[in-house]
Short mmCIF file of C-alpha atoms and ligand atoms in Angstrom, two decimals:
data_model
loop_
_atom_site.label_atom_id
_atom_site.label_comp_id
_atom_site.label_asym_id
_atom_site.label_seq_id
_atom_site.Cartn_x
_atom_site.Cartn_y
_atom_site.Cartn_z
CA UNK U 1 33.51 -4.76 18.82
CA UNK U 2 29.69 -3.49 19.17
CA UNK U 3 27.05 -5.55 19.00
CA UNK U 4 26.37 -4.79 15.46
CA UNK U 5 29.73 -5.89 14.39
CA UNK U 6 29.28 -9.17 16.42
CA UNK U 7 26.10 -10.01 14.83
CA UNK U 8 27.01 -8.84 11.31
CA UNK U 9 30.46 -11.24 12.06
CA UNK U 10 28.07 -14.22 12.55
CA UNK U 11 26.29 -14.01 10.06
CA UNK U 12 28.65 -13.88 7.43
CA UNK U 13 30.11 -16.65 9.12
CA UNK U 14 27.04 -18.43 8.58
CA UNK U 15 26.27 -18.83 12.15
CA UNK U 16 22.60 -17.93 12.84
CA UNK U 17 21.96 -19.17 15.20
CA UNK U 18 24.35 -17.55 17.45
CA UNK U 19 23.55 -14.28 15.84
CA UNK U 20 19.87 -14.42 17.12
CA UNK U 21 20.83 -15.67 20.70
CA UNK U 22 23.63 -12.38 20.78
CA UNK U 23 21.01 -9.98 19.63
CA UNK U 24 18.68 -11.39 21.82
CA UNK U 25 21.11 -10.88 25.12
CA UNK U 26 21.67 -7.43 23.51
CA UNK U 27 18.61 -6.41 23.94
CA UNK U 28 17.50 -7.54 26.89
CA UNK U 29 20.30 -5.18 27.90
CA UNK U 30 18.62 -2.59 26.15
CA UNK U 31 20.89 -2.09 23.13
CA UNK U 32 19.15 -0.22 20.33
CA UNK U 33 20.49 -1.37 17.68
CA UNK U 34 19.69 -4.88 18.62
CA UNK U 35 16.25 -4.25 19.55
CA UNK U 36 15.76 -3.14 15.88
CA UNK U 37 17.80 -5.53 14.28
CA UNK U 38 15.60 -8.52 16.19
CA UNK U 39 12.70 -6.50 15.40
CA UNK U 40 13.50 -6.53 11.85
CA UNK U 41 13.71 -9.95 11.81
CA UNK U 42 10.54 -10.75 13.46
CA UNK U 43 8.26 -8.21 11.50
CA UNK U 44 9.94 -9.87 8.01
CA UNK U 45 9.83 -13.41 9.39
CA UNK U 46 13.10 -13.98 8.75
CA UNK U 47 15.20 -16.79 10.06
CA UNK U 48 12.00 -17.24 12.87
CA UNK U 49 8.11 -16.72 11.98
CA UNK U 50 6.67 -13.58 12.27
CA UNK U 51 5.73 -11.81 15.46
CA UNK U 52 4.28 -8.50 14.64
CA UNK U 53 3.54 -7.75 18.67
CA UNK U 54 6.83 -8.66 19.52
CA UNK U 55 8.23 -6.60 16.60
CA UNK U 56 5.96 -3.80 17.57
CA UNK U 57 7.31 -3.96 21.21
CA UNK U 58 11.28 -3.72 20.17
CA UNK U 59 10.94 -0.84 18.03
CA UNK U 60 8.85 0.55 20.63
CA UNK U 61 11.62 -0.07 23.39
CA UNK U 62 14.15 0.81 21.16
CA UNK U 63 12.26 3.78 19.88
CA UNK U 64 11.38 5.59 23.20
CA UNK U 65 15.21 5.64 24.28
CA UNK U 66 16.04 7.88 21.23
CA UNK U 67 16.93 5.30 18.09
CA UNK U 68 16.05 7.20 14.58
CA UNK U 69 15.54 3.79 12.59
CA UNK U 70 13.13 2.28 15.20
CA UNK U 71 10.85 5.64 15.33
CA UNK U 72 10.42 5.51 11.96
CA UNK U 73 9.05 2.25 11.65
CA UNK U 74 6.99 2.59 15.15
CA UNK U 75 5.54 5.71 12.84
CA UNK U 76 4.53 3.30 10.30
CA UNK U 77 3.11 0.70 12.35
CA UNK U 78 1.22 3.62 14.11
CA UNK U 79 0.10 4.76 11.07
CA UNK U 80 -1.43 1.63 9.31
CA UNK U 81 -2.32 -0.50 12.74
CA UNK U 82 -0.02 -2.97 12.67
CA UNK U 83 1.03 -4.85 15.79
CA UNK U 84 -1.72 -1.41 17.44
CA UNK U 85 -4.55 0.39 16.90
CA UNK U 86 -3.92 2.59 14.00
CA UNK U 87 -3.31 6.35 14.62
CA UNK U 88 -2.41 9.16 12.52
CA UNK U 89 -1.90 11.48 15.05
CA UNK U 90 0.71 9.12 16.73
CA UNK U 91 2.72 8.48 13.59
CA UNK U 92 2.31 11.97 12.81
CA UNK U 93 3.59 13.36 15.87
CA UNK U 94 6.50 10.69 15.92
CA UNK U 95 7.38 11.88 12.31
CA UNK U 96 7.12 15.59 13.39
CA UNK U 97 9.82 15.17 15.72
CA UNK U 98 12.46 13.61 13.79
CA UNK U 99 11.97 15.67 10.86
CA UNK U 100 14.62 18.27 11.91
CA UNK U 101 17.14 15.44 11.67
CA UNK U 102 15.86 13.08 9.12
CA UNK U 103 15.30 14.51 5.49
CA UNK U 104 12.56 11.74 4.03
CA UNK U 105 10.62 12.79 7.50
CA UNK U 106 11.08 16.27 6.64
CA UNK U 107 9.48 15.84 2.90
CA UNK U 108 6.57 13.95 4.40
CA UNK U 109 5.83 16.65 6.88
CA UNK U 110 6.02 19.12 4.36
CA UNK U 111 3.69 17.17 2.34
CA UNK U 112 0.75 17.01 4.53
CA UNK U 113 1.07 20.86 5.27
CA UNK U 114 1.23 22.30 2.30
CA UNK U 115 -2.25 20.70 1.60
CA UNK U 116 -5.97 20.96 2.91
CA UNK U 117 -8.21 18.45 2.71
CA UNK U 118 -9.25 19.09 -0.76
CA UNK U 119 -13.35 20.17 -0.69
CA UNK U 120 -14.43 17.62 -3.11
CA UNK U 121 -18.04 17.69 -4.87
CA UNK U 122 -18.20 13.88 -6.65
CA UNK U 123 -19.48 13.35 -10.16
CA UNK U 124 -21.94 10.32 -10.49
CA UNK U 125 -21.01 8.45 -13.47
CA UNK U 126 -23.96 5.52 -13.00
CA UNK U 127 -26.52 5.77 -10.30
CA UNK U 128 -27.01 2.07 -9.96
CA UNK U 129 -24.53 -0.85 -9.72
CA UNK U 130 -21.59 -1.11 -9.93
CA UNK U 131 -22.35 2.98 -8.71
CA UNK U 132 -19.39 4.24 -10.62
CA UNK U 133 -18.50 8.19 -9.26
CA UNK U 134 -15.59 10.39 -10.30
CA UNK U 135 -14.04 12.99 -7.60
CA UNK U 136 -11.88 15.45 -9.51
CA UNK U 137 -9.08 16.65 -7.86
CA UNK U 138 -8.90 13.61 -4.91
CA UNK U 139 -5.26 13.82 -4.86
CA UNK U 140 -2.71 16.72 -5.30
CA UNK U 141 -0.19 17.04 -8.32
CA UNK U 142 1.60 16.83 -5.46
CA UNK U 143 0.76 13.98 -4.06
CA UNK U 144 0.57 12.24 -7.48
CA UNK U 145 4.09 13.46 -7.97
CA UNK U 146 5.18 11.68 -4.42
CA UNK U 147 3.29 8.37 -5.13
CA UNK U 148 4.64 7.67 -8.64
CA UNK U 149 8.82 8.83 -7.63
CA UNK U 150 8.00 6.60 -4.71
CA UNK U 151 7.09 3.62 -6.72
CA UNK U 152 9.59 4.36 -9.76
CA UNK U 153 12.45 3.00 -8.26
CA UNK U 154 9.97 -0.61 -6.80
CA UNK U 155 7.98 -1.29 -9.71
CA UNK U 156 7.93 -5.40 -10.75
CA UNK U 157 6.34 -6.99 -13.66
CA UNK U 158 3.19 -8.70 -12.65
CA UNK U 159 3.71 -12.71 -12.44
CA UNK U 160 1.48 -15.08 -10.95
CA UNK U 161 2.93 -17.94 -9.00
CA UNK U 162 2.73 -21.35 -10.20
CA UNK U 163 0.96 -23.06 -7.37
CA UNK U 164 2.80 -26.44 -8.74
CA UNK U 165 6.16 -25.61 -9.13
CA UNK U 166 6.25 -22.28 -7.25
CA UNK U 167 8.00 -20.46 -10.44
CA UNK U 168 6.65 -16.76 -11.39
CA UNK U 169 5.30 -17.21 -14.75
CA UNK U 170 3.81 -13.89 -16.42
CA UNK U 171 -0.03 -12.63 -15.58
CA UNK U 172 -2.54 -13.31 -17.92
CA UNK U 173 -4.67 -10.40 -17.62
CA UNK U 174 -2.28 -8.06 -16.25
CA UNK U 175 1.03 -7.07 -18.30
CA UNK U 176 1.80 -3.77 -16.17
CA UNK U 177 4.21 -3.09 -13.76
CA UNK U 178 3.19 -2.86 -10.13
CA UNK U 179 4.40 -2.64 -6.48
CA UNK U 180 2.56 -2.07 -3.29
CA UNK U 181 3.08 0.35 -0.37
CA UNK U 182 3.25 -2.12 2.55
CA UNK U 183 2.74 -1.63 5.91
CA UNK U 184 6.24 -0.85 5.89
CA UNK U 185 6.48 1.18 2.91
CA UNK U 186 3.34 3.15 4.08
CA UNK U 187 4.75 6.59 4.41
CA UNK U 188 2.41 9.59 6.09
CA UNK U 189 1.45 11.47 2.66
CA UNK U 190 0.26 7.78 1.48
CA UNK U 191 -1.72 7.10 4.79
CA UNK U 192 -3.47 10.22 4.55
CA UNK U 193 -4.56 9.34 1.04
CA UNK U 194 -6.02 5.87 2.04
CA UNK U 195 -7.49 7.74 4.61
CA UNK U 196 -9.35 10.27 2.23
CA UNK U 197 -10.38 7.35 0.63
CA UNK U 198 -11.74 5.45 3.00
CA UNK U 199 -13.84 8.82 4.24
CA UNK U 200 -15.23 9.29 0.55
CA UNK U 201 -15.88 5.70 -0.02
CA UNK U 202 -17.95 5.59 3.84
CA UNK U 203 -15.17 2.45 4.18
CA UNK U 204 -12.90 1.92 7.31
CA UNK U 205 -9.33 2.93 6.49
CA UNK U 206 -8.81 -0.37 7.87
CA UNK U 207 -10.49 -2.48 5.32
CA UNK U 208 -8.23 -1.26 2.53
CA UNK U 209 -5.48 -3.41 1.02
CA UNK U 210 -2.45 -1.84 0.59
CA UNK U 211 -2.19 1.17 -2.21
CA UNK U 212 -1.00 -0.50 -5.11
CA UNK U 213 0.74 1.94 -7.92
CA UNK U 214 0.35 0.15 -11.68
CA UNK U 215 2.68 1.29 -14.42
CA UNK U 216 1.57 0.31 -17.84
CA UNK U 217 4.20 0.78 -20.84
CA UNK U 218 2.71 1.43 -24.84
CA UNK U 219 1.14 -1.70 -25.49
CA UNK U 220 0.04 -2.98 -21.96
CA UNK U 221 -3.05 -3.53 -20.62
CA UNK U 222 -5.17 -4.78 -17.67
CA UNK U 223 -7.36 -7.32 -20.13
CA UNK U 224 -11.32 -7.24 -18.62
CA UNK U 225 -11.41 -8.36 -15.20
CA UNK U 226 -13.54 -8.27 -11.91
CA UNK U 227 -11.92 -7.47 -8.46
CA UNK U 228 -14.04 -9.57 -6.55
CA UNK U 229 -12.38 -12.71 -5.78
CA UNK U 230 -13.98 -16.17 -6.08
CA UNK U 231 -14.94 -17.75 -2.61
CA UNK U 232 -13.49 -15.21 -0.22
CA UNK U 233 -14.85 -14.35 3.55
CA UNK U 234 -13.99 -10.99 3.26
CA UNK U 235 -14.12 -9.59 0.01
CA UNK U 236 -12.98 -6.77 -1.76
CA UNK U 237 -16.72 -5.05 -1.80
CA UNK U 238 -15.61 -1.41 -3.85
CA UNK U 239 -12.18 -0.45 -5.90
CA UNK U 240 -10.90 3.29 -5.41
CA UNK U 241 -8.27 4.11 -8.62
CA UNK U 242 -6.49 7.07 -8.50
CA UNK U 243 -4.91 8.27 -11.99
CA UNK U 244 -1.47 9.65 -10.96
CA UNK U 245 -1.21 11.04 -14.43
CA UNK U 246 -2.49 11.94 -17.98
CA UNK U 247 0.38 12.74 -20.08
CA UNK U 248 -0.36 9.44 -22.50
CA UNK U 249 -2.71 7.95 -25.64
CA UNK U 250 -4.86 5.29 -24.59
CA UNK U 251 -5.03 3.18 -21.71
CA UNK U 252 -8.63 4.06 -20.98
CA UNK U 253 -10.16 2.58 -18.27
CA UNK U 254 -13.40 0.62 -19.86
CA UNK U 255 -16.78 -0.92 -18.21
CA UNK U 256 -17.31 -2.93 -21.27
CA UNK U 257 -21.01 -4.22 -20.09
CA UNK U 258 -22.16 -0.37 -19.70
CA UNK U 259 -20.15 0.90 -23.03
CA UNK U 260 -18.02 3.06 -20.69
CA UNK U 261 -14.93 4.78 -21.71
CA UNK U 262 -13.61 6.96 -19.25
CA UNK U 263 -10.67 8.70 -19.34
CA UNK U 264 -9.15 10.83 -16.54
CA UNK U 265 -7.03 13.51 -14.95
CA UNK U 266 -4.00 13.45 -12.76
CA UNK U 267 -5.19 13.24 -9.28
CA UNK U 268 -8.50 11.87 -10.63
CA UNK U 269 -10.33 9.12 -7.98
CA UNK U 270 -12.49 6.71 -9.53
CA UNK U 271 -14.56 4.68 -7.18
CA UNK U 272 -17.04 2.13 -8.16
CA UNK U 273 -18.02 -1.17 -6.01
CA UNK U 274 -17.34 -4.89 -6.85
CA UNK U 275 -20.69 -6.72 -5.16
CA UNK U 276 -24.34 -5.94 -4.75
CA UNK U 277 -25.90 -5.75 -1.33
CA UNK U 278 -26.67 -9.01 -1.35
CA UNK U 279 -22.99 -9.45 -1.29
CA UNK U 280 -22.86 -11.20 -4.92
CA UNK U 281 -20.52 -10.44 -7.46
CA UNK U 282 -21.98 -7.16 -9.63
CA UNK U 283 -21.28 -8.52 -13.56
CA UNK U 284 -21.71 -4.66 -14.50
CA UNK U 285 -18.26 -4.31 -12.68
CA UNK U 286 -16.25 -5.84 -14.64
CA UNK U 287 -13.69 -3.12 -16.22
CA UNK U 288 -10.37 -2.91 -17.98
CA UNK U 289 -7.29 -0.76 -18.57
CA UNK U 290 -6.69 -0.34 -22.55
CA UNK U 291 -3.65 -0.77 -24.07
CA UNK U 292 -1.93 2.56 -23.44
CA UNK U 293 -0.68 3.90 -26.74
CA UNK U 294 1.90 6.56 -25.87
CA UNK U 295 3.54 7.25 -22.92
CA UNK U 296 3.12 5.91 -19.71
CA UNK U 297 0.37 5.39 -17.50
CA UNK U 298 0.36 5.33 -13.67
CA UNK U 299 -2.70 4.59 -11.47
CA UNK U 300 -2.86 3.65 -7.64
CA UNK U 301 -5.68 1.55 -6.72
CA UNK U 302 -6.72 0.47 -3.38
CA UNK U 303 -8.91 -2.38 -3.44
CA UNK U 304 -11.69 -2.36 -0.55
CA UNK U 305 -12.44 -5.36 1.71
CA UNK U 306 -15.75 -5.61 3.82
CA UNK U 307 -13.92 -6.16 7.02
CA UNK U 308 -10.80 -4.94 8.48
CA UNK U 309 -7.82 -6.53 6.12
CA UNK U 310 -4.38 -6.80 6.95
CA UNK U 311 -1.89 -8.15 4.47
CA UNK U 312 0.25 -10.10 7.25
CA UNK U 313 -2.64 -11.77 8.58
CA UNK U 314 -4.18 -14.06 6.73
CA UNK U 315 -7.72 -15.36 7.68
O1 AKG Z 401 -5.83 0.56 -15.46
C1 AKG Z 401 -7.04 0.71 -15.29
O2 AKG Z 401 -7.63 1.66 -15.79
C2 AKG Z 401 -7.81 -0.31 -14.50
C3 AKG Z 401 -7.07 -0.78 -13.28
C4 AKG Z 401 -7.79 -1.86 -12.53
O3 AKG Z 401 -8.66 -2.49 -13.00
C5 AKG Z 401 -7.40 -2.18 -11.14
O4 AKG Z 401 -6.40 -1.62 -10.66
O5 AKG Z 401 -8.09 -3.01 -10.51
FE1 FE2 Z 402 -9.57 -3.88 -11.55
#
């Protein structure tokens, strides 16, 4: 039996225990597939707490004697700075090389060549804060196209968490469906999109949450809202939203203390910030999604911290 079979044979024996403690002899002995499998489990924190550098090292062990599964999540973790420093050119060159042989590799390859950095020329909406500016044309049809058959298949209604009883009870403000690209889930195409945004907002890529794709049905909404949280050390200072489409009635995006109604699109950026330079919460930011009308609506946004922001690690 291979060490797969072993583990998987635990486990559905209920033993856990002795699954961890084979996978963990199995790779000392440099097994691949139990390298990634204990990776797995560390980067998720499942069944043990969460070791990112540990992770990071058993892909990269794993990885560097040939195993598909762990090079494409070392590309990943290369590409977002998780468990490293974040490079592009490392993910890009790991994904490079196993596109001959892996299809989803292949399609983000082709992605990024097929397009130059756009030459963008921004279109200042209002001067002064909240400094709301339009860039036509940030993203692709393309890349719109990529983002939203990504997220299809991931999107969840919005819920809030009852900090009481722990039960997912449904957002006030937000009745969309949403899902995030994760460090995980961060795919090249994707990277190099926070990355344009980060250059065009003067941001670090690495102060951007992850790219969060909303999908709003006829009738939902995103009621009037502002981005900056209450009492946070590192807060979300600007908001980059990216319309991935235009095909629907409504659904306008609103700055209701300005008497703004803009409306944009497909590959649209819209990027405004959240807090003054005094670091205080701008009321002219506050903004909403309308009701869409027809069709559906699909928007990424990427939310903008002042310092570098990591979803796994929580200050
Ligand atoms: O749907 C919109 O137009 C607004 C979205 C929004 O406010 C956000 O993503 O923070
Ligand atoms: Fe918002």
């Amino acid at each position: 039996m291979s060490v797969e079979q072993q583990v998987r044979s635990l486990l559905s024996n209920g033993d856990q225990k002795g699954a961890v403690l084979l996978a963990e002899e199995a790779a000392i002995k440099n097994d691949t597939w139990a390298c990634f499998c204990l990776a797995e489990w560390k980067i998720a924190g499942q069944g043990m707490p969460r070791d990112i550098d540990a992770a990071f090292e058993l892909y990269r062990r794993a990885a560097s004697l040939g195993h598909l599964p762990s090079n494409l999540r070392l590309a990943r973790l290369y590409a977002t700075g998780t468990g490293t420093k974040n490079s592009f050119e490392r993910a890009h060159e790991i994904v490079s090389s196993f596109a001959p042989q892996d299809k989803f590799s292949a399609a983000e390859i082709a992605l990024l060549s097929g397009e130059l950095e756009a030459d963008l020329s921004p279109d200042v909406i209002r001067a002064t804060g909240p400094n709301i500016t339009k860039f036509s044309g940030f993203l692709s049809i393309a890349e719109c196209e990529w983002i939203r058959s990504l997220a299809a298949g991931l999107v969840q209604p919005s819920f809030v968490e009852d900090p009481q009883t722990g039960e997912r009870i449904p957002h006030p403000i937000r009745t969309s469906h949403g899902m995030s690209f994760g460090p995980l889930q961060e795919n090249l195409p994707v990277n190099r999109i926070n990355r344009r945004i980060a250059k065009w907002s003067e941001t670090d890529y690495s102060w951007g949450e992850p790219l969060h794709v909303l999908r709003y049905l006829p009738g939902q909404q995103y009621r009037p809202h502002f981005d900056a949280l209450p009492a946070v050390t590192n807060q979300r200072i600007k908001t980059a939203i990216v319309f991935l489409n235009d095909d629907f009635k409504g659904g306008e995006t609103t700055f209701p203390e300005l008497d703004l109604k803009l409306r944009m699109k497909s590959g649209d950026m819209l990027l405004f910030d959240n807090v003054g330079s005094d670091g205080r919460r701008l009321d002219l930011s506050k903004h909403a999604g309308l009701p869409v009308i027809a069709g559906e609506k699909w928007i990424a946004t990427r939310w903008i911290r002042e310092e570098p922001y990591h979803p796994w690690i929580r200050d």
